[in-house]
CSV table of C-alpha atoms in Angstrom, one decimal:
chain,number,residue,atom,x,y,z
Y,1,UNK,CA,-76.4,-82.7,62.0
Y,2,UNK,CA,-78.4,-80.3,60.0
Y,3,UNK,CA,-82.2,-80.6,60.1
Y,4,UNK,CA,-83.4,-80.7,56.5
Y,5,UNK,CA,-86.9,-82.1,57.2
Y,6,UNK,CA,-89.2,-82.3,60.2
Y,7,UNK,CA,-92.1,-84.6,60.8
Y,8,UNK,CA,-94.7,-83.5,63.4
Y,9,UNK,CA,-96.3,-86.5,65.2
Y,10,UNK,CA,-99.1,-85.6,67.6
Y,11,UNK,CA,-102.3,-86.5,69.4
Y,12,UNK,CA,-104.3,-83.3,69.8
Y,13,UNK,CA,-108.1,-83.6,70.4
Y,14,UNK,CA,-108.7,-79.9,70.9
Y,15,UNK,CA,-105.9,-78.6,68.7
Y,16,UNK,CA,-103.6,-77.0,71.3
Y,17,UNK,CA,-100.7,-79.5,71.0
Y,18,UNK,CA,-100.8,-79.2,67.2
Y,19,UNK,CA,-100.5,-75.4,67.5
Y,20,UNK,CA,-97.4,-75.7,69.6
Y,21,UNK,CA,-95.7,-78.2,67.3
Y,22,UNK,CA,-96.5,-76.0,64.3
Y,23,UNK,CA,-94.6,-73.1,65.9
Y,24,UNK,CA,-91.7,-75.2,67.0
Y,25,UNK,CA,-91.2,-76.5,63.4
Y,26,UNK,CA,-91.4,-72.9,62.1
Y,27,UNK,CA,-88.5,-72.1,64.5
Y,28,UNK,CA,-86.5,-75.0,63.2
Y,29,UNK,CA,-86.8,-73.7,59.7
Y,30,UNK,CA,-86.3,-77.0,57.9
Y,31,UNK,CA,-86.9,-77.1,54.1
Y,32,UNK,CA,-89.6,-79.7,54.4
Y,33,UNK,CA,-92.3,-80.3,57.0
Y,34,UNK,CA,-94.8,-83.2,57.3
Y,35,UNK,CA,-97.7,-84.0,59.7
Y,36,UNK,CA,-98.7,-87.3,61.2
Y,37,UNK,CA,-101.8,-86.5,63.1
Y,38,UNK,CA,-102.7,-89.5,65.3
Y,39,UNK,CA,-105.8,-87.9,66.9
Y,40,UNK,CA,-108.6,-89.6,65.0
Y,41,UNK,CA,-109.4,-93.3,64.9
Y,42,UNK,CA,-108.5,-93.4,61.2
Y,43,UNK,CA,-104.9,-92.7,62.1
Y,44,UNK,CA,-104.5,-96.2,63.5
Y,45,UNK,CA,-104.1,-97.7,60.1
Y,46,UNK,CA,-100.4,-98.3,60.0
Y,47,UNK,CA,-96.8,-97.9,61.3
Y,48,UNK,CA,-94.4,-95.1,60.5
Y,49,UNK,CA,-90.6,-95.7,60.4
Y,50,UNK,CA,-87.9,-93.1,60.7
Y,51,UNK,CA,-84.1,-93.2,60.4
Y,52,UNK,CA,-81.0,-91.4,61.7
Y,53,UNK,CA,-81.3,-88.6,59.1
Y,54,UNK,CA,-84.9,-87.7,60.1
Y,55,UNK,CA,-86.0,-85.3,62.8
Y,56,UNK,CA,-89.3,-85.8,64.6
Y,57,UNK,CA,-91.2,-83.5,66.9
Y,58,UNK,CA,-93.6,-85.6,69.0
Y,59,UNK,CA,-96.4,-84.1,71.1
Y,60,UNK,CA,-99.3,-85.1,73.4
Y,61,UNK,CA,-101.6,-83.5,75.9
Y,62,UNK,CA,-101.5,-84.1,79.7
Y,63,UNK,CA,-104.4,-85.8,81.4
Y,64,UNK,CA,-104.2,-85.9,85.2
Y,65,UNK,CA,-100.4,-85.7,85.1
Y,66,UNK,CA,-100.0,-88.5,82.5
Y,67,UNK,CA,-100.0,-89.1,78.7
Y,68,UNK,CA,-103.6,-90.3,77.9
Y,69,UNK,CA,-103.8,-94.0,77.2
Y,70,UNK,CA,-105.2,-93.4,73.8
Y,71,UNK,CA,-102.3,-91.3,72.8
Y,72,UNK,CA,-99.8,-93.9,74.2
Y,73,UNK,CA,-101.5,-96.5,72.0
Y,74,UNK,CA,-101.4,-94.3,68.9
Y,75,UNK,CA,-97.8,-93.3,69.4
Y,76,UNK,CA,-96.7,-96.9,69.5
Y,77,UNK,CA,-97.2,-96.8,65.7
Y,78,UNK,CA,-94.1,-94.7,65.2
Y,79,UNK,CA,-90.7,-96.4,65.1
Y,80,UNK,CA,-87.2,-94.8,65.1
Y,81,UNK,CA,-83.7,-96.0,64.5
Y,82,UNK,CA,-81.5,-93.7,66.6
Y,83,UNK,CA,-83.8,-90.9,65.3
Y,84,UNK,CA,-83.3,-87.5,66.9
Y,85,UNK,CA,-86.5,-86.1,68.3
Y,86,UNK,CA,-88.0,-83.3,70.4
Y,87,UNK,CA,-90.8,-84.2,72.8
Y,88,UNK,CA,-93.6,-81.9,73.9
Y,89,UNK,CA,-96.4,-82.1,76.4
Y,90,UNK,CA,-99.2,-79.6,76.7
Y,91,UNK,CA,-101.1,-79.1,80.0
Y,92,UNK,CA,-103.9,-76.9,81.3
Y,93,UNK,CA,-102.0,-74.7,83.7
Y,94,UNK,CA,-102.0,-77.0,86.7
Y,95,UNK,CA,-99.0,-79.4,86.4
Y,96,UNK,CA,-97.5,-81.8,83.9
Y,97,UNK,CA,-96.2,-84.1,86.7
Y,98,UNK,CA,-95.0,-87.4,85.1
Y,99,UNK,CA,-96.1,-86.8,81.5
Y,100,UNK,CA,-92.9,-85.6,80.0
Y,101,UNK,CA,-90.9,-88.4,81.6
Y,102,UNK,CA,-93.4,-90.9,80.4
Y,103,UNK,CA,-93.3,-89.5,76.9
Y,104,UNK,CA,-89.5,-89.6,76.9
Y,105,UNK,CA,-89.5,-93.3,78.0
Y,106,UNK,CA,-92.1,-94.2,75.4
Y,107,UNK,CA,-90.2,-92.7,72.5
Y,108,UNK,CA,-86.9,-94.0,73.6
Y,109,UNK,CA,-88.3,-97.5,73.7
Y,110,UNK,CA,-89.5,-96.9,70.1
Y,111,UNK,CA,-86.0,-96.0,69.0
Y,112,UNK,CA,-85.9,-92.2,69.2
Y,113,UNK,CA,-83.3,-90.1,70.9
Y,114,UNK,CA,-84.8,-87.0,72.6
Y,115,UNK,CA,-82.5,-84.0,72.1
Y,116,UNK,CA,-84.9,-81.5,73.6
Y,117,UNK,CA,-88.2,-81.5,75.6
Y,118,UNK,CA,-90.8,-78.9,76.5
Y,119,UNK,CA,-93.9,-78.5,78.6
Y,120,UNK,CA,-96.3,-75.9,77.3
Y,121,UNK,CA,-99.7,-74.6,78.4
Y,122,UNK,CA,-103.0,-74.9,76.6
Y,123,UNK,CA,-106.5,-74.0,77.4
Y,124,UNK,CA,-107.9,-76.7,79.7
Y,125,UNK,CA,-110.4,-79.1,78.2
Y,126,UNK,CA,-112.7,-78.5,81.1
Y,127,UNK,CA,-112.6,-74.7,80.8
Y,128,UNK,CA,-115.9,-72.9,80.4
Y,129,UNK,CA,-117.2,-69.4,80.7
Y,130,UNK,CA,-118.3,-70.2,84.3
Y,131,UNK,CA,-115.0,-71.9,85.1
Y,132,UNK,CA,-112.2,-70.4,83.0
Y,133,UNK,CA,-108.9,-72.3,83.0
Y,134,UNK,CA,-106.0,-71.0,80.9
Y,135,UNK,CA,-108.4,-69.4,78.4
Y,136,UNK,CA,-106.9,-68.6,75.0
Y,137,UNK,CA,-103.7,-70.5,75.5
Y,138,UNK,CA,-101.4,-71.0,73.8
Y,139,UNK,CA,-101.4,-67.3,73.2
Y,140,UNK,CA,-99.0,-65.1,71.2
Y,141,UNK,CA,-96.4,-65.2,73.9
Y,142,UNK,CA,-96.6,-69.0,74.2
Y,143,UNK,CA,-96.3,-69.4,70.4
Y,144,UNK,CA,-93.3,-67.0,70.3
Y,145,UNK,CA,-91.6,-69.2,73.0
Y,146,UNK,CA,-92.3,-72.3,71.0
Y,147,UNK,CA,-90.8,-70.8,67.8
Y,148,UNK,CA,-87.7,-69.7,69.8
Y,149,UNK,CA,-87.5,-73.2,71.2
Y,150,UNK,CA,-87.4,-74.5,67.6
Y,151,UNK,CA,-84.6,-72.2,66.7
Y,152,UNK,CA,-82.6,-73.5,69.8
Y,153,UNK,CA,-83.2,-77.1,68.7
Y,154,UNK,CA,-81.9,-76.4,65.3
Y,155,UNK,CA,-78.8,-74.7,66.7
Y,156,UNK,CA,-78.2,-77.6,69.1
Y,157,UNK,CA,-78.5,-80.2,66.3
Y,158,UNK,CA,-75.9,-78.4,64.2
Y,159,UNK,CA,-73.4,-78.9,67.0
Y,160,UNK,CA,-74.1,-82.7,67.2
Y,161,UNK,CA,-72.0,-84.7,64.6
Y,162,UNK,CA,-74.0,-87.9,64.8
Y,163,UNK,CA,-76.7,-89.7,66.8
Y,164,UNK,CA,-74.1,-91.4,69.1
Y,165,UNK,CA,-73.3,-88.0,70.5
Y,166,UNK,CA,-76.8,-87.3,71.7
Y,167,UNK,CA,-76.9,-87.3,75.5
Y,168,UNK,CA,-79.8,-88.3,77.8
Y,169,UNK,CA,-82.0,-85.4,79.0
Y,170,UNK,CA,-82.7,-85.1,82.7
Y,171,UNK,CA,-86.5,-84.5,83.0
Y,172,UNK,CA,-88.9,-84.0,86.0
Y,173,UNK,CA,-91.3,-86.7,87.0
Y,174,UNK,CA,-91.4,-89.9,89.0
Y,175,UNK,CA,-91.4,-93.6,88.2
Y,176,UNK,CA,-93.6,-95.5,88.8
Y,177,UNK,CA,-95.8,-92.9,87.2
Y,178,UNK,CA,-98.8,-91.4,88.9
Y,179,UNK,CA,-101.8,-93.8,89.0
Y,180,UNK,CA,-104.7,-92.7,86.9
Y,181,UNK,CA,-107.1,-94.3,89.4
Y,182,UNK,CA,-110.5,-95.8,88.5
Y,183,UNK,CA,-112.9,-93.3,86.9
Y,184,UNK,CA,-116.6,-93.9,86.3
Y,185,UNK,CA,-117.9,-94.0,82.7
Y,186,UNK,CA,-118.8,-90.4,81.8
Y,187,UNK,CA,-119.3,-88.2,78.8
Y,188,UNK,CA,-120.6,-84.7,77.7
Y,189,UNK,CA,-124.3,-84.5,77.2
Y,190,UNK,CA,-126.4,-83.2,74.3
Y,191,UNK,CA,-128.8,-80.3,74.4
Y,192,UNK,CA,-131.3,-81.7,71.9
Y,193,UNK,CA,-133.1,-78.4,71.2
Y,194,UNK,CA,-129.9,-76.9,70.0
Y,195,UNK,CA,-128.5,-79.8,67.9
Y,196,UNK,CA,-129.0,-79.8,64.1
Y,197,UNK,CA,-127.3,-83.2,63.6
Y,198,UNK,CA,-124.4,-81.6,61.8
Y,199,UNK,CA,-122.0,-84.4,62.9
Y,200,UNK,CA,-119.1,-82.1,63.9
Y,201,UNK,CA,-118.9,-83.8,67.3
Y,202,UNK,CA,-118.6,-87.2,65.8
Y,203,UNK,CA,-115.9,-86.0,63.3
Y,204,UNK,CA,-113.9,-84.5,66.2
Y,205,UNK,CA,-114.1,-87.5,68.6
Y,206,UNK,CA,-110.7,-89.3,68.8
Y,207,UNK,CA,-112.2,-92.6,70.0
Y,208,UNK,CA,-115.3,-92.8,67.7
Y,209,UNK,CA,-117.5,-92.7,70.8
Y,210,UNK,CA,-120.2,-90.6,69.0
Y,211,UNK,CA,-122.5,-91.6,66.2
Y,212,UNK,CA,-124.9,-89.2,64.4
Y,213,UNK,CA,-127.9,-90.5,62.4
Y,214,UNK,CA,-131.4,-89.6,63.3
Y,215,UNK,CA,-130.1,-88.8,66.8
Y,216,UNK,CA,-126.7,-88.3,68.5
Y,217,UNK,CA,-125.5,-91.3,70.5
Y,218,UNK,CA,-122.5,-91.4,72.8
Y,219,UNK,CA,-120.8,-94.6,74.1
Y,220,UNK,CA,-119.6,-93.5,77.5
Y,221,UNK,CA,-117.2,-96.4,77.9
Y,222,UNK,CA,-115.2,-95.0,74.9
Y,223,UNK,CA,-115.2,-91.4,76.0
Y,224,UNK,CA,-111.8,-90.1,77.3
Y,225,UNK,CA,-113.2,-86.8,78.5
Y,226,UNK,CA,-111.1,-84.7,76.1
Y,227,UNK,CA,-114.1,-82.4,75.3
Y,228,UNK,CA,-113.2,-82.2,71.6
Y,229,UNK,CA,-116.9,-82.6,70.9
Y,230,UNK,CA,-117.8,-79.7,73.2
Y,231,UNK,CA,-115.1,-77.4,71.7
Y,232,UNK,CA,-116.0,-78.3,68.1
Y,233,UNK,CA,-119.8,-78.0,68.3
Y,234,UNK,CA,-120.8,-74.8,66.4
Y,235,UNK,CA,-124.1,-74.5,68.3
Y,236,UNK,CA,-122.9,-75.2,71.8
Y,237,UNK,CA,-125.2,-78.2,71.9
Y,238,UNK,CA,-122.7,-80.4,73.8
Y,239,UNK,CA,-121.8,-79.6,77.4
Y,240,UNK,CA,-120.2,-81.3,80.3
Y,241,UNK,CA,-122.7,-81.8,83.1
Y,242,UNK,CA,-121.1,-84.6,85.1
Y,243,UNK,CA,-121.0,-83.4,88.7
Y,244,UNK,CA,-117.5,-84.9,89.2
Y,245,UNK,CA,-116.0,-83.1,86.2
Y,246,UNK,CA,-117.8,-79.8,87.1
Y,247,UNK,CA,-116.3,-80.0,90.6
Y,248,UNK,CA,-112.8,-80.6,89.1
Y,249,UNK,CA,-113.3,-77.6,86.8
Y,250,UNK,CA,-114.4,-75.4,89.6
Y,251,UNK,CA,-111.3,-76.4,91.7
Y,252,UNK,CA,-109.0,-75.9,88.8
Y,253,UNK,CA,-110.4,-72.5,88.0
Y,254,UNK,CA,-110.3,-71.4,91.6
Y,255,UNK,CA,-106.7,-72.6,92.4
Y,256,UNK,CA,-104.8,-72.4,89.1
Y,257,UNK,CA,-105.4,-68.9,87.8
Y,258,UNK,CA,-101.8,-67.7,88.1
Y,259,UNK,CA,-100.2,-67.9,84.8
Y,260,UNK,CA,-97.6,-70.6,84.3
Y,261,UNK,CA,-94.9,-70.4,81.7
Y,262,UNK,CA,-93.5,-73.0,79.3
Y,263,UNK,CA,-90.6,-75.1,80.6
Y,264,UNK,CA,-87.9,-76.3,78.2
Y,265,UNK,CA,-85.1,-78.8,78.6
Y,266,UNK,CA,-82.3,-78.7,76.0
């Protein structure tokens, strides 16, 4: 089966998952590429259907060892029909735990057949100057690995005559999946003296938790702690001050500085 076109489908609040998928598709070298970015609330408008002649690369970040619930909800918009796919998770240099297994089950239930899978590293959402966690990743080395992975996917697909010959991948993880647990309602806070009401934070928020009019308001119950608003603010006017999150960031920075490398399954 030759890959003539690729559709990238992803949830990527801070952009790292999107970068990895871009490089994978460059490695596949299909004639046509298309994006379905499910990150923002406006992406929930409709369903997307794929057939046996399509190839889809599906990606999501890892939150506490799982696929975030918002991403799961958005990914349920895509439907396959024995559609070959590559599945990707991106985590912040700690562990991806059950996320890849969870994503595999999710896409198979939707009619996709994973032919390859990968776990890549991206800068952690909680990373700051005080508590750096995988800063700058994916870096050039990561992106080169992703592109090579894409080339390997293309080569594998050429050797598969039809979807019925796609075999099940063996992936790490456990079922039942790791329990998220109950988290209190939290969100980043605003430094009002720095804010110019530009609206970049609201535009970046994947759950429409932020509104900007004469002031910036955040609905904590909608916040998924992705820190897209923090990373996108041009004036550094949004910061994460929640003691629980700062404690987690300190622990991650202290214990997970050793560089982890992408893991691929093909």
